[in-house]
Coordinates of C-alpha atoms in Angstrom, one line a residue:
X27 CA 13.3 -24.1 -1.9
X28 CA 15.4 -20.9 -2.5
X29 CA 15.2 -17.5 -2.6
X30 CA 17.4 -14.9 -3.8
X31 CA 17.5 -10.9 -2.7
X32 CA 19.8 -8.9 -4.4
X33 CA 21.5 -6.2 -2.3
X34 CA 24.1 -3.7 -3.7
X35 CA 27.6 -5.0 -3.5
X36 CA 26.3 -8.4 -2.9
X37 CA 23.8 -11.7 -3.6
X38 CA 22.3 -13.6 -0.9
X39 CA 21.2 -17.6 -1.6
X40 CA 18.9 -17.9 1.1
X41 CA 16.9 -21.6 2.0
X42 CA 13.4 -20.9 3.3
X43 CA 12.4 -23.9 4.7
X44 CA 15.1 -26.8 3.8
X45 CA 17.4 -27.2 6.9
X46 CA 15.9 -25.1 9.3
X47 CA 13.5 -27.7 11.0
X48 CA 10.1 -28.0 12.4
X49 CA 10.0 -24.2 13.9
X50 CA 10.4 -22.6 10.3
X51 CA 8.1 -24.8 8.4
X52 CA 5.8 -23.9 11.5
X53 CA 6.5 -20.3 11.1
X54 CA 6.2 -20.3 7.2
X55 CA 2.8 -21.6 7.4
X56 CA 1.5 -19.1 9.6
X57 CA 2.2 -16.3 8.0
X58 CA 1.2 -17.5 4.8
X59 CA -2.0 -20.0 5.2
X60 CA -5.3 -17.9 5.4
X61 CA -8.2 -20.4 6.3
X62 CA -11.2 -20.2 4.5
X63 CA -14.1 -21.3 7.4
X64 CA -14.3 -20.5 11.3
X65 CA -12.6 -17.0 11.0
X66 CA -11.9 -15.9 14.1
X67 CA -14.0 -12.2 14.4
X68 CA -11.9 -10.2 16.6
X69 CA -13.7 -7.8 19.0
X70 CA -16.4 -5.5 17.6
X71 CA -15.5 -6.7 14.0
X72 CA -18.1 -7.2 11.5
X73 CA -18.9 -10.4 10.1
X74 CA -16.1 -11.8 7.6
X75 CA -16.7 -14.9 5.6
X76 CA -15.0 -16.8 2.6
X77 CA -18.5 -18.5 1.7
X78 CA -19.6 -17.0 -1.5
X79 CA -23.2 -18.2 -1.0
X80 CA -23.4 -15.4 1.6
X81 CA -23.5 -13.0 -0.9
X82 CA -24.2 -14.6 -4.1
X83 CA -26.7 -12.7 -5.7
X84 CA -27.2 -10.0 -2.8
X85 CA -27.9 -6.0 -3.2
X86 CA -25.8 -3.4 -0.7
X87 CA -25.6 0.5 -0.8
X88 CA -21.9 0.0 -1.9
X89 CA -19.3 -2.7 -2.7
X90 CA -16.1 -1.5 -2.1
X91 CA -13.5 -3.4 -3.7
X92 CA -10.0 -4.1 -2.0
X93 CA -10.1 -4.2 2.3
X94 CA -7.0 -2.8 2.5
X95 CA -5.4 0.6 3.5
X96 CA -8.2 2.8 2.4
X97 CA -11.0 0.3 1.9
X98 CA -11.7 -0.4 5.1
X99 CA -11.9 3.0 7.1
X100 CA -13.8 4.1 4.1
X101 CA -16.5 0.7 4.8
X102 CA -16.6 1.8 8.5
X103 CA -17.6 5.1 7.4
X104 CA -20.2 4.3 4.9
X105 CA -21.9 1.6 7.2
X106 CA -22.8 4.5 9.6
X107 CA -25.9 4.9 7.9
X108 CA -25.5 2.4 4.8
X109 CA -24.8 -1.2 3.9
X110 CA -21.7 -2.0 2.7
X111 CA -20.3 -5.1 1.1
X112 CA -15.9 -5.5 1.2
X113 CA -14.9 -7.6 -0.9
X114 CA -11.0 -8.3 -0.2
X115 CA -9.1 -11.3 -2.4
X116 CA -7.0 -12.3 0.8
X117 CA -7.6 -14.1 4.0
X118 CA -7.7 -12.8 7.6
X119 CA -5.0 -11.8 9.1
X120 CA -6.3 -12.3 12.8
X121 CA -6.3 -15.9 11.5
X122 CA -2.5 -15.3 11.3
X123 CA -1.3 -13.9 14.3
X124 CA 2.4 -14.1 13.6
X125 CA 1.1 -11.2 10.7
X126 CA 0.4 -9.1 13.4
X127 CA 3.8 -9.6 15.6
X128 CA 6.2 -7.4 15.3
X129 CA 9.5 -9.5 15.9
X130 CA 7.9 -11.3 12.5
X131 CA 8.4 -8.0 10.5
X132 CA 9.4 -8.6 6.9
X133 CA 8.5 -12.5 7.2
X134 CA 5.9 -12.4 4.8
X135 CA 8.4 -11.3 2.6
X136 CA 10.9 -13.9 2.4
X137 CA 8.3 -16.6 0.8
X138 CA 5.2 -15.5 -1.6
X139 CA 2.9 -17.8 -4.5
X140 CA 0.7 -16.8 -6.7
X141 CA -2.6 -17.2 -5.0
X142 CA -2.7 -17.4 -1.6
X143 CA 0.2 -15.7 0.7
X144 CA -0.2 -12.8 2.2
X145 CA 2.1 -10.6 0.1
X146 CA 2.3 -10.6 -3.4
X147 CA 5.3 -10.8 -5.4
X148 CA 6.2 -8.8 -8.8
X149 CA 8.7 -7.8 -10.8
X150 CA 8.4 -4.5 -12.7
X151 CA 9.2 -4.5 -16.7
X152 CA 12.5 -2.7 -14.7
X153 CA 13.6 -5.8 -13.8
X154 CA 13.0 -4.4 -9.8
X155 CA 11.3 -7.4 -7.5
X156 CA 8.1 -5.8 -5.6
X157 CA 5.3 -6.3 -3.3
X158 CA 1.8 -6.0 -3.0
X159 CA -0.4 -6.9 -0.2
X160 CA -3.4 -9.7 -0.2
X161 CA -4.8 -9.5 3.2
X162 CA -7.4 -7.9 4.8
X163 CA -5.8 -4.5 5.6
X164 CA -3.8 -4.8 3.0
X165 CA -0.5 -3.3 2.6
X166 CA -0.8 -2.0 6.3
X167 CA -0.6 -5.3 7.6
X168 CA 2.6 -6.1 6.0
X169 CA 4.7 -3.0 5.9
X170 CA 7.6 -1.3 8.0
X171 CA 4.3 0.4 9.8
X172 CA 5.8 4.1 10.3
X173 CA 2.7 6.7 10.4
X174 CA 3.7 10.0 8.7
X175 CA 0.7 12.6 7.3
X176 CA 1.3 15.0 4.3
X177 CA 2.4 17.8 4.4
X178 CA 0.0 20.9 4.5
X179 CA 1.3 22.3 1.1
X180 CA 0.4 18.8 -0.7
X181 CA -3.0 19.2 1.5
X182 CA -3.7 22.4 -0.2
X183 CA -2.7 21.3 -3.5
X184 CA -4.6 18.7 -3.6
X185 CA -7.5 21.2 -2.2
X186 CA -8.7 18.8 0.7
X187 CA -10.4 20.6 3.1
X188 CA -7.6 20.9 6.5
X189 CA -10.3 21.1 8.9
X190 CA -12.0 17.7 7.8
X191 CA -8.6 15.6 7.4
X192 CA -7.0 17.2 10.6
X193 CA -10.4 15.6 12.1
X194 CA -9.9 12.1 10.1
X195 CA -6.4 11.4 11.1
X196 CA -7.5 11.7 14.4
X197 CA -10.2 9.7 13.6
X198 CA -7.3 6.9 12.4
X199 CA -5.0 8.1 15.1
X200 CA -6.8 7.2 18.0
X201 CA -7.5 3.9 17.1
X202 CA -4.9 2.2 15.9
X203 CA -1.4 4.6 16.1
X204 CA 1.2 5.0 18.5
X205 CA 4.2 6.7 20.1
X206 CA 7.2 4.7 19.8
X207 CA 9.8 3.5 22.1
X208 CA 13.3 4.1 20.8
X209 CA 15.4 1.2 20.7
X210 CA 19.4 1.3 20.7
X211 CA 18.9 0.4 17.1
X212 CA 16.9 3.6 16.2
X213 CA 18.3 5.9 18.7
X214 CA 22.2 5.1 16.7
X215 CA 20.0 5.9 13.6
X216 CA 18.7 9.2 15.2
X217 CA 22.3 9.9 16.3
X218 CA 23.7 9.1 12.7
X219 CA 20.8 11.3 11.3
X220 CA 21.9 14.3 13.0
X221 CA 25.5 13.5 12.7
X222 CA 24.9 13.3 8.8
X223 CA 23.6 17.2 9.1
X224 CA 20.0 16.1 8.5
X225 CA 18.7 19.1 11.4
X226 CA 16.9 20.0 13.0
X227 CA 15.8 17.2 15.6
X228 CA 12.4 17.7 16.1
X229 CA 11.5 15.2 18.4
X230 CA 8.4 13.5 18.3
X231 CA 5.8 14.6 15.3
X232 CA 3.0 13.2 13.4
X233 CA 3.9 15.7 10.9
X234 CA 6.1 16.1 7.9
X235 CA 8.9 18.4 8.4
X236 CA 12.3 18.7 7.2
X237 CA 15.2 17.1 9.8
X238 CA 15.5 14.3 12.0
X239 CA 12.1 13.4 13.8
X240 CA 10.2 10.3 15.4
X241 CA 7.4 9.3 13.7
X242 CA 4.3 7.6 14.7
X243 CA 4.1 3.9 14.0
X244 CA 1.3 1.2 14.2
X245 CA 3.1 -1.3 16.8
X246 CA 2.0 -0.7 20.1
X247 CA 3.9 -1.1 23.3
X248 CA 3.0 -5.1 23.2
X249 CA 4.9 -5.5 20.2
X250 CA 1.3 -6.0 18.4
X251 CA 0.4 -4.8 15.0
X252 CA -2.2 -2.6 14.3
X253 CA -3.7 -2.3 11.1
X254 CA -6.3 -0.5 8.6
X255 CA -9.2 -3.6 9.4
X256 CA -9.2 -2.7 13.4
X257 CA -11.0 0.5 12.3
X258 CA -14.0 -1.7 11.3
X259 CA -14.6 -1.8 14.7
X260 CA -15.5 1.9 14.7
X261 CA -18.3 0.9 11.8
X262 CA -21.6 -0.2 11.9
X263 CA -20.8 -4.1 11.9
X264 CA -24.5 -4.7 11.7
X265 CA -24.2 -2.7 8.4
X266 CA -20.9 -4.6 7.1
X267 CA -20.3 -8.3 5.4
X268 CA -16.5 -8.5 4.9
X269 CA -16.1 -11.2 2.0
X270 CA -12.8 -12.6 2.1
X271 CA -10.8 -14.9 -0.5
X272 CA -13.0 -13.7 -3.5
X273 CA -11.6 -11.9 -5.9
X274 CA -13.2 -9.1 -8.4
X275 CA -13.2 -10.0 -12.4
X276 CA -15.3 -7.1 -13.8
X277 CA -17.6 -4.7 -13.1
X278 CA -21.0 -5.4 -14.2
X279 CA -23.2 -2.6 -15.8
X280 CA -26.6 -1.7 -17.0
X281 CA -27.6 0.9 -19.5
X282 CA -29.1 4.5 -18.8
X283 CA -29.6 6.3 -21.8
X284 CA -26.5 7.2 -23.2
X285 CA -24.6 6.7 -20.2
X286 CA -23.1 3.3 -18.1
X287 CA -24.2 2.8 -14.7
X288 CA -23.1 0.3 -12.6
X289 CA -24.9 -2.4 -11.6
X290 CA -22.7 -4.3 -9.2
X291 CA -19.2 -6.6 -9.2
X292 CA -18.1 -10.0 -10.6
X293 CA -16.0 -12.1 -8.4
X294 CA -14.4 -15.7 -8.6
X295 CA -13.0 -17.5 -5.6
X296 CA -9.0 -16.5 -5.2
X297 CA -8.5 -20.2 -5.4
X298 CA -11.2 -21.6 -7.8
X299 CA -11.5 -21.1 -11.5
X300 CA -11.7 -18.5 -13.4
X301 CA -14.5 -19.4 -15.3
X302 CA -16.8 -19.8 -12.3
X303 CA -18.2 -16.4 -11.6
X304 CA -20.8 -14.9 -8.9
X305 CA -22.0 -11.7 -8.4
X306 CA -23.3 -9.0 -6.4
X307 CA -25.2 -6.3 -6.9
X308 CA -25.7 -2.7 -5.8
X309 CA -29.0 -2.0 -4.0
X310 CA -31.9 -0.4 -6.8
X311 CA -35.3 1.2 -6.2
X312 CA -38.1 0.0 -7.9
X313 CA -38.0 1.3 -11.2
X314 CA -34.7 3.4 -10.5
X315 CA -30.9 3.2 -10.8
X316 CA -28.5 2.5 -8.1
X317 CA -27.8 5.0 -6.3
X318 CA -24.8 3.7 -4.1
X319 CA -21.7 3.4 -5.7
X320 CA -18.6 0.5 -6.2
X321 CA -15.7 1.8 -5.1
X322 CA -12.3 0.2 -6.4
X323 CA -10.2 0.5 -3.2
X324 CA -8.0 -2.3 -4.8
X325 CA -4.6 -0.7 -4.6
X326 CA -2.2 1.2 -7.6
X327 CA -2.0 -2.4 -9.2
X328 CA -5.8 -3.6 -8.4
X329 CA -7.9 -0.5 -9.4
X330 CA -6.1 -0.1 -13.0
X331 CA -6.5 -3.7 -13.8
X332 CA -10.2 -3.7 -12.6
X333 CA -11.3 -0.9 -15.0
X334 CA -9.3 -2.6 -17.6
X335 CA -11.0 -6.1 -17.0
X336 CA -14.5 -4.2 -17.1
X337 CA -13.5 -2.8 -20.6
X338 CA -12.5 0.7 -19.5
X339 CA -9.0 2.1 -21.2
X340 CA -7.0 2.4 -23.9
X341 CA -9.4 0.9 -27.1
X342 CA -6.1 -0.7 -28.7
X343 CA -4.8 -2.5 -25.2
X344 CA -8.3 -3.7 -25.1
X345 CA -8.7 -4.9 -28.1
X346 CA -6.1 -7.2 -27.6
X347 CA -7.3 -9.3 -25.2
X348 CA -11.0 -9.1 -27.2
X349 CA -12.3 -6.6 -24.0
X350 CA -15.4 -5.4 -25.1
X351 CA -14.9 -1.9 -25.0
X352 CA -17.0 0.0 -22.8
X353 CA -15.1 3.3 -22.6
X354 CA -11.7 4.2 -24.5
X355 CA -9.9 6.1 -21.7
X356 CA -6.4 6.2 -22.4
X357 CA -5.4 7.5 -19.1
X358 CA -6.0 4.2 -17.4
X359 CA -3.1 2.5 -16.3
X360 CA -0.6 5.7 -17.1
X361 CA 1.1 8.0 -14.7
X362 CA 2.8 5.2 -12.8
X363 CA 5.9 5.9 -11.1
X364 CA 7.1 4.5 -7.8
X365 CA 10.2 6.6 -5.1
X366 CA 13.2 5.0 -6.4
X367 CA 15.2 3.9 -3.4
X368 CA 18.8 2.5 -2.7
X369 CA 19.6 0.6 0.5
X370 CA 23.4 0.4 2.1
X371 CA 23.5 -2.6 4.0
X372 CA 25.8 -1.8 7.2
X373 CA 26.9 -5.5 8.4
X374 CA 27.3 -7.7 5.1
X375 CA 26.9 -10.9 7.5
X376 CA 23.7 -11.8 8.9
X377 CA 23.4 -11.9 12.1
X378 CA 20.6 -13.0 14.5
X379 CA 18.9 -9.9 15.7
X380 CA 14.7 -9.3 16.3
X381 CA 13.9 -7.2 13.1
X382 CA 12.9 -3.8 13.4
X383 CA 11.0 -1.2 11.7
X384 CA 11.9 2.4 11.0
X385 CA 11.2 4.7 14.5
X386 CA 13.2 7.8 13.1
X387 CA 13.3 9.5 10.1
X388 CA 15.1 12.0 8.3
X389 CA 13.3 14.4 6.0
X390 CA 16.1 16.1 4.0
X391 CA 17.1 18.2 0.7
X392 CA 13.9 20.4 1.0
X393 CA 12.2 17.3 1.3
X394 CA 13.5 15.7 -1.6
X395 CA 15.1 13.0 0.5
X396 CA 13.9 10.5 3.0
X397 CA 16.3 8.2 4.9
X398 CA 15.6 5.8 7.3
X399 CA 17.2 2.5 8.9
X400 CA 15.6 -1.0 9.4
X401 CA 16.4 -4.3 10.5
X402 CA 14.8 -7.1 8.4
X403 CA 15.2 -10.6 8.2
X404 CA 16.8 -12.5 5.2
X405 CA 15.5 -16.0 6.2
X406 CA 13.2 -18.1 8.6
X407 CA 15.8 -19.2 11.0
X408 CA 16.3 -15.5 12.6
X409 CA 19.0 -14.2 10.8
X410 CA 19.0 -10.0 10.1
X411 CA 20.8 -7.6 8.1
X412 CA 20.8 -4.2 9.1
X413 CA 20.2 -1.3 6.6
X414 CA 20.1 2.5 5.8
X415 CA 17.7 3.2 2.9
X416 CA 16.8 6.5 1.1
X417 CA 14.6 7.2 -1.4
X418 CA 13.6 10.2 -3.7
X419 CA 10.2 11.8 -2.5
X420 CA 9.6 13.0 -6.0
X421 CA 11.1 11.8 -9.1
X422 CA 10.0 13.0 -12.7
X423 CA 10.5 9.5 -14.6
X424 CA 6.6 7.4 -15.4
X425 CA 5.9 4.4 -16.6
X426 CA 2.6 2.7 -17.0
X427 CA 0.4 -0.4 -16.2
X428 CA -1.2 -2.9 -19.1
X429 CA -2.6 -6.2 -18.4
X430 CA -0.6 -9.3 -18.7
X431 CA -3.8 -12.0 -18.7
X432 CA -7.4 -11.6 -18.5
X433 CA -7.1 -13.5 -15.0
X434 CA -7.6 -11.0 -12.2
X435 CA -5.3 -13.1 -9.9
X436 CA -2.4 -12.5 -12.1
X437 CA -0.1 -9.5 -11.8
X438 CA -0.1 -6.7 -14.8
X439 CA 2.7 -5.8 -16.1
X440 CA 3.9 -2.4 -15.1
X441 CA 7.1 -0.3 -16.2
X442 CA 8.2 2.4 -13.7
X443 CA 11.0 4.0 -15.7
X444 CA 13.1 4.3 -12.8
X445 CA 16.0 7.1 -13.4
X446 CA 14.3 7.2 -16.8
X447 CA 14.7 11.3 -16.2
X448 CA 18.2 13.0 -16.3
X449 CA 17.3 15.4 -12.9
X450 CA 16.7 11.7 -11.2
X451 CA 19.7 10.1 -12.1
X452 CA 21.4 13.3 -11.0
X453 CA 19.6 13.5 -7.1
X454 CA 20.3 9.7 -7.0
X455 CA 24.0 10.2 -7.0
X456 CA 23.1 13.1 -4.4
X457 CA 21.4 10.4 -2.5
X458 CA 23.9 7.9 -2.2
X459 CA 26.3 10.4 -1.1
X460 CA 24.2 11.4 1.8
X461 CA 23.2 7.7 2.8
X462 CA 26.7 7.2 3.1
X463 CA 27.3 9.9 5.2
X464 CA 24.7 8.6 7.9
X465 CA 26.0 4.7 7.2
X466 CA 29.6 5.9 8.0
X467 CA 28.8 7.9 10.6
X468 CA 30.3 7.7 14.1
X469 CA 27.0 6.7 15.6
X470 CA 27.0 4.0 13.6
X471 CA 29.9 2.3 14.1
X472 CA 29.9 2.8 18.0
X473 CA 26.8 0.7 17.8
X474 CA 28.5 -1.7 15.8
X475 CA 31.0 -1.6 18.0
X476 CA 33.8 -1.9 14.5
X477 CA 33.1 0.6 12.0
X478 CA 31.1 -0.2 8.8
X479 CA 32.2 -1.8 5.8
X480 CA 30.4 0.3 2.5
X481 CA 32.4 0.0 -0.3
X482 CA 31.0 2.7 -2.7
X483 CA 32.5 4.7 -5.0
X484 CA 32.5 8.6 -4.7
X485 CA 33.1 9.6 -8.4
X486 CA 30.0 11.0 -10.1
X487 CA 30.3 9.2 -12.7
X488 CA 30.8 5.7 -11.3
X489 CA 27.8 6.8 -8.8
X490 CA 25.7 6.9 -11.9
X491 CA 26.4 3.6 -12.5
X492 CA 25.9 2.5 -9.2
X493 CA 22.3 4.2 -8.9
X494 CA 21.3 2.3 -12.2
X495 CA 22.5 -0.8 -10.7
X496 CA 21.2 -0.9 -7.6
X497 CA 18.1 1.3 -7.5
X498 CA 15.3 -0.6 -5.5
X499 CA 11.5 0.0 -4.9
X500 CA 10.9 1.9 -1.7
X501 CA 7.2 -0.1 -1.9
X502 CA 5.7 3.1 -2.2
X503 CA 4.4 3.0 -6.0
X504 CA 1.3 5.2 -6.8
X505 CA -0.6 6.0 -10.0
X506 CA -2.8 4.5 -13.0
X507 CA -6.0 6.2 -12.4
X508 CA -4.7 10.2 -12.3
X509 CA -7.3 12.9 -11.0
X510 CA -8.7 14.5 -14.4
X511 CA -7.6 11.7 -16.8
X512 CA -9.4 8.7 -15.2
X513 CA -11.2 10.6 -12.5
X514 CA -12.6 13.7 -11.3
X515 CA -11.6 15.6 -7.6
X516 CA -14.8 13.3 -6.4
X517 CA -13.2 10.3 -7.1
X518 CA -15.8 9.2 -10.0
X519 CA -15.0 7.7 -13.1
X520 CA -15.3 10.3 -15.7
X521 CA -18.3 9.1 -18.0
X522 CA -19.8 6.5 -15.8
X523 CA -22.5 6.5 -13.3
X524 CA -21.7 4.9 -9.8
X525 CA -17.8 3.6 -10.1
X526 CA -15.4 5.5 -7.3
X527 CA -11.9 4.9 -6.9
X528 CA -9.7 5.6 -4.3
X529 CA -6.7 4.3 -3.2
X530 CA -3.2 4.6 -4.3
X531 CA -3.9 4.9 -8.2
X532 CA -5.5 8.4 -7.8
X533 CA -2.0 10.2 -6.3
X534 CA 0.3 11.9 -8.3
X535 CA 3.1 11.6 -5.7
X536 CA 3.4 9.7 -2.3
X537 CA 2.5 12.3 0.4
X538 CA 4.6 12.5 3.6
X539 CA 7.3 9.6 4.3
X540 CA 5.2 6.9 2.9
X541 CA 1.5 7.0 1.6
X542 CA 0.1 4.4 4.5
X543 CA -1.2 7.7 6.7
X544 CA -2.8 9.7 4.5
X545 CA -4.7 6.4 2.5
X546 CA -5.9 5.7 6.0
X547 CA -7.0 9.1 6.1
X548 CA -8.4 9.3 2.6
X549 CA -10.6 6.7 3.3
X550 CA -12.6 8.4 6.6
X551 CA -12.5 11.8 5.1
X552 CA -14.1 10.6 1.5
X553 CA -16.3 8.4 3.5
X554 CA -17.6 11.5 5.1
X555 CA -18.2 12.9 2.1
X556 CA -20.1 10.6 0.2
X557 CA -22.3 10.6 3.4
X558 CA -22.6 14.4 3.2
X559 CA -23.6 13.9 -0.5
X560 CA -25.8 11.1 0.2
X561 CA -27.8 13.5 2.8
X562 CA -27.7 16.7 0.7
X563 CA -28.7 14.8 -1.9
X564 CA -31.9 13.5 0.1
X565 CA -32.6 17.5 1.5
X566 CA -32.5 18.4 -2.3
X567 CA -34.9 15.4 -3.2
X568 CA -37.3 16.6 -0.3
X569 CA -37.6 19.8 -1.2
X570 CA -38.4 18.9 -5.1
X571 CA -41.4 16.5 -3.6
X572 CA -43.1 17.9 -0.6

């Protein structure tokens, strides 16, 4: 089997398994088998299970769809005083403890399928490769795992209350993020930071400030992982059933008037066929509607494709996959950009080196520009390649998402337009000068003990060339189901009754570093307030009926 990963200036061949023995095959299949019986339940977890019959049929409070990065603090939140039902189309990942290890960082990325590993490979209409992840805690089981919040001036633009998300980061905080300690690796990329003129240093922060700082990150001093499914624990688990390997075809809805309310979710197993459904339902008085809601937690891919599936979007798209239409929404699936990023590799041999996650980042150009260094690997035998990346914080280009197959296991096709705009083609050429700034720096190349081959140009022009050629995906894409086009500042879909989604596909920009932090916060602090609406809700009802 082969693999290839293009890197600017060069193309790696890699072999994934072939010739490297018993220990990668070994390897390969832990990180990407997820077992379907006997889950292991962790400590204070709720009760996860892959056997549909469980919940075949079966009413809850709400279904969220999608246990990853927001899904599951939000579940933990509901089931303080409600039943919730997570669907997620992934395995476990405490099935798959080398997941969870930190010196297997970036393995799950060397070898995906269509159906069962735990990340997901696409390729944008760009012709860029990209992931997506398929395990319970989704993309935070996966990533680089450095913990940034948003700023305070994309807090107030947004119009988030500070008091309730100071409290819910916290909330994620103290569970499941940690202070980092700097290797030599990050400390050179500290040094080079600072060297490069990205000042001040400001230490350690969970903030987002301009300069050099240490972020938080979700490895703790055992080298473990930590991810969005340990706050479960801090649910009801009574209150939770975490369906795993099931994946969500439609919505399924009832009639009220003039209006569509939901009545619950239609699933197939992630490995089964497509034409053997099941479904669940949201709970419903006696002679009443629902009154919980399904929340599409399913990602910036998974919650777009979802309201498509369930006939909500563009009437045209629709029609040409014979969608019944159930709403023409034309803002479905638009507004989709991703931070167009270009990495420098340092050393163009691999070399066998632990991989490593960002520790230190630098925040620069009035926080236009975020750089940061990792180690990953580029096959199973333990071979690295060191790296400085930066990408742009807040390009202008969008592209959009349309469906590719009526099979909710297959990818949409989505076009990001990266560069599309002429103001990001121009800050990429001021990108790639400053990247090569810190990968040249002195720091650096004491480190490397030689200094650093980086063979790019430093003409404008050329560097325009360059940046079209070897602009990458900084995995932190984001749109498809815009606040006022496909939602309102609840998080309901505008002209349904009982359909939420939040994730990834309601921000119009990725806050702070990376988005990981603030979806984990997202998820408690909406979760609080669907509870708050729940009980006012109930005083109101009360005080109409003595």
């Amino acid at each position: 089997m082969e693999w290839k990963m293009k890197i600017p200036e060069m193309e790696l061949h890699l072999s994934v398994i072939h010739g490297h023995g018993l220990l990668a095959a070994f390897i390969f299949l832990l990180v990407n088998l997820s077992p379907s019986s006997s889950l292991s339940q962790g400590n204070g977890l709720p009760r996860m299970t892959s056997n549909i019959k469980e919940v075949l049929g079966k009413s809850f409070d709400y279904i969220i769809v999608g246990g990853g990065t927001a899904g599951c603090p939000l579940a933990a939140t509901l089931s303080e005083k409600f039943s919730v039902l997570l669907i997620e189309r992934g395995g476990s990942p405490y099935e798959n403890p080398m997941v969870l290890d930190k010196k297997y960082f970036g393995f799950p990325f060397l070898q995906t399928d269509d159906f069962s590993s735990v990340a997901q490979r696409f390729i944008s209409k760009d012709g860029v490769p990209n992931l997506r992840g398929r395990v319970l805690g989704g993309t935070s089981t996966i990533n680089a795992g450095f913990y940034s919040r948003a700023s305070a001036d994309f807090i107030k633009r947004v119009g988030w209350n500070e008091k309730l998300v100071k409290e819910a980061y916290e909330w994620v905080e103290s569970k499941i993020v940690f202070k980092p300690l700097l290797t030599k690796w990050s400390s050179a990329v500290k040094s080079a930071l600072l060297e490069a003129g990205i000042l001040p240093f400001n230490g350690f922060s969970w903030d987002h400030i301009a300069g050099t700082k240490i972020g938080g990150t979700v490895f703790d001093a055992e080298r473990k992982r930590h991810i969005s499914a340990d706050l479960l624990e801090r649910g009801n688990s009574s209150n939770i059933v975490v369906l795993l390997n099931a994946t969500v075809k439609n919505i399924v809805f009832q009639r009220d008037g003039n209006k569509s309310v939901v009545r619950g979710i239609r699933f197939i197993k992630s490995n089964g066929s497509i034409n053997q459904t099941y479904e669940a339902y949201l709970s419903q008085p006696e002679n009443s509607i629902p009154q919980g809601d399904v929340i599409l937690s399913a990602g910036a891919l998974g919650s777009p494709q979802i309201l498509l599936l369930s006939g909500i979007g563009p009437r045209a798209h629709l029609e040409n996959f014979s969608i019944p239409l159930l709403l023409d929404m034309k803002g479905v699936g638009q507004d989709m950009q991703d931070n167009p990023g270009i990495p420098l590799i340092i050393r163009a041999k691999p070399e066998f080196r632990l991989p490593e996650p960002p520790q230190v980042v630098g925040i620069a150009k009035d926080f236009k520009f975020i750089v940061e260094g990792f180690v990953l690997p580029v096959s199973f035998n333990g071979t690295t390649l060191m790296r400085i990346s930066i990408k742009l914080a807040f390009p202008e280009s969008k592209g959009k998402l349309e469906l590719n197959s009526t099979d909710p296991r297959q990818n949409p096709v989505v076009l990001f337009n990266y560069l599309a705009e002429e103001k990001d083609l121009r800050e990429c050429v001021q990108m790639v000068q400053l990247v090569k700034k810190v990968a040249r720096s002195r720091s650096i190349a004491r480190f490397l003990g030689t200094k650093p081959r980086i063979n790019v140009t430093s003409n404008p022009n050329e560097l325009r060339n360059f940046c079209r050629k070897n602009v990458r995906t900084y995995y932190h894409f984001h749109g498809g189901c815009s606040i006022g086009s496909v939602i309102d500042r609840d998080y309901r879909v505008i002209g349904v009754k009982g359909l939420r989604v939040l994730d990834g596909s309601t921000l119009s920009e990725s806050p702070g570093t990376n988005p990981m932090a603030t979806l984990l916060m997202l998820g408690r602090y909406q979760g609080i307030k669907i509870l708050e609406e729940r009980e006012n809700a109930s005083a109101f009802g009360s005080q109409q009926h003595p």
